[in-house]
Amino acid sequence: MNDKLRLIPSVELITQTDQFIEIFKNHPRALVLSILNVEIEQLRNRMLKGEFHDKTVEIIPLADSVKKELLICEKPSLNRVLNGTGVILHTNLGRAILAKNALAAMGMISAGYSNLEYDISNGMRGSRYDHCSLLLKELTGAQSALVLNNGASALVMALRSMAFGKEVLVSRGELVEIGGGFRIPEILECSGARLVEVGTTNRTRIEDYRKAAGSGKAGMILKVHRSNFNITGFTEEASLSSLVGLGRELGLPVVHDLGSGLLIDPGSLGLPPEPTPKESLSQGTDIVIFSGDKLLGGPQAGILVGSGEEWITGMRKDPLCRALRVDKMTLAGLEATLSLYRDPNVAMAEVPILRMLSASVGELTERASMLIAALAGASINVEVIDCCSVMGGGTFPGFELPSIGLSVEILGCSPDRLATKLRSLEVPTVGRVEKDLLLIDLRTILQDQDQQLIENLSSLCS
Ligand SMILES: *Cc1c(COP(=O)(O)O)cnc(C)c1O
């Protein structure tokens, strides 16, 4: 053995020092040892390179570096973040924020046993798929409903269960990528149905669908809501009612993938018109699909509602249903969220996404002034600035909502560096850099996070 390495005490000796005894009190033994071994390995390598001369390794700095490493290792990977981007349904930041009653229901149902698949009245096995069904039927006018993992899985389920091995007619203007590499043509392929492209990108008429169905192998007409982009100019699309008419005539089910699933009139939120699940069903669509965590403001889920019972009954029996099934937490959170929509005014007041959407510029300006006052002593330059929020989450493309933000500047610090600093705080704040300024849109910062924002911005100066 290289003589120099004798300058490193044995692991046994190290772990018996006061410093390490203290560390073991607060951290799992195996984790401490594995970190310690890495540290020792590094010390060895440095010694062999001759970085230390004749000094014995000291315990205190060694203990400090182990503690530092422990802090990094024990920090959860999933952390809360302040969203100052102004993107309301930010998929990368977790999409919808849940209402208080949804959080309470998820906590209560998960903390103990529940009647997830148990029929209380007769003491027999029940179905988890019954739980949100009644509410979904009530709110959308559907005859049947099924909740799965997310919108994508709901679409795969519909395609596989309703059109396996058959042709699915989709307008070329609707062969979209929804985000995260989720492309309608690929989803169609993987579900075992065959895509038949209909019409052109900008114009698709009902006659194009009729022609495409001529092969006799068609199994479904699929309408996909263009949720994340607009087609403008010389355009034409077949109306939902004409698709339903053609579907009836040819005996083909019509499925409408709506995406966002807003359950109240978009106009009442100042949003551009978009069909609600209820409207789509009332036009005779067989199955409507939407997400739980977009404008509905609930947990991640994919919801299928049907104007009849047959298709959903088939899906429930499909083996794929087991693979895509939702957890009790999702059902608890979704049921609580849905219950708020029984009174649209209650939904507007309680669903955080809807509240954010309807926050007025005046209200946001008031909060901005309060924040500026609280930051008055700090050596950062913070100003109130007009900005624009967007919906995000692949919904309402091109729609911009006037908003109020804080522009943050520190002398000698570029906006990009400032953004990096803000992201590296204990509760990271994500802003956006616009016109060479770091901007924090207050619309997507929850009111009860204002104090945290003040702390975060104050700590930037140091
Ligand atoms: C968002 C979206 C989906 C996918 O839903 P997820 O819940 O994100 O899986 C599918 N179709 C449309 C039209 C969408 O907008």
Coordinates of N, CA and C in Angstrom, one line a residue, residues 361 364 385-389 401-405 441-444:
V361 N -57.1 42.7 -14.0 CA -55.8 43.4 -14.0 C -55.7 44.3 -12.8
L364 N -54.6 42.3 -9.8 CA -53.2 41.9 -9.9 C -52.3 43.1 -9.7
I385 N -45.2 45.8 -14.3 CA -45.1 45.9 -15.7 C -46.3 45.2 -16.3
D386 N -46.8 45.7 -17.5 CA -47.9 45.1 -18.2 C -47.4 43.9 -18.9
C387 N -48.1 42.8 -18.9 CA -47.6 41.6 -19.7 C -48.8 40.8 -20.1
C388 N -48.6 39.6 -20.6 CA -49.7 38.8 -21.1 C -49.6 37.4 -20.6
S389 N -50.6 36.8 -20.1 CA -50.6 35.4 -19.7 C -51.3 34.6 -20.9
L401 N -54.1 36.9 -22.4 CA -54.9 37.5 -21.4 C -54.0 38.7 -20.8
P402 N -54.5 39.9 -20.9 CA -53.7 41.0 -20.3 C -53.4 40.7 -18.8
S403 N -52.2 40.9 -18.4 CA -51.8 40.6 -17.0 C -50.8 41.6 -16.5
I404 N -50.5 41.4 -15.2 CA -49.5 42.3 -14.5 C -48.4 41.5 -14.0
G405 N -47.2 42.0 -14.2 CA -46.0 41.2 -13.7 C -45.1 42.1 -12.9
D441 N -44.9 36.9 -14.0 CA -46.3 37.2 -14.2 C -47.1 36.8 -12.9
L442 N -47.8 37.8 -12.3 CA -48.4 37.5 -11.0 C -49.7 36.7 -11.2
R443 N -50.2 36.5 -12.4 CA -51.4 35.8 -12.6 C -51.3 34.3 -12.2
T444 N -50.1 33.8 -12.4 CA -49.8 32.4 -12.1 C -49.1 32.1 -10.8

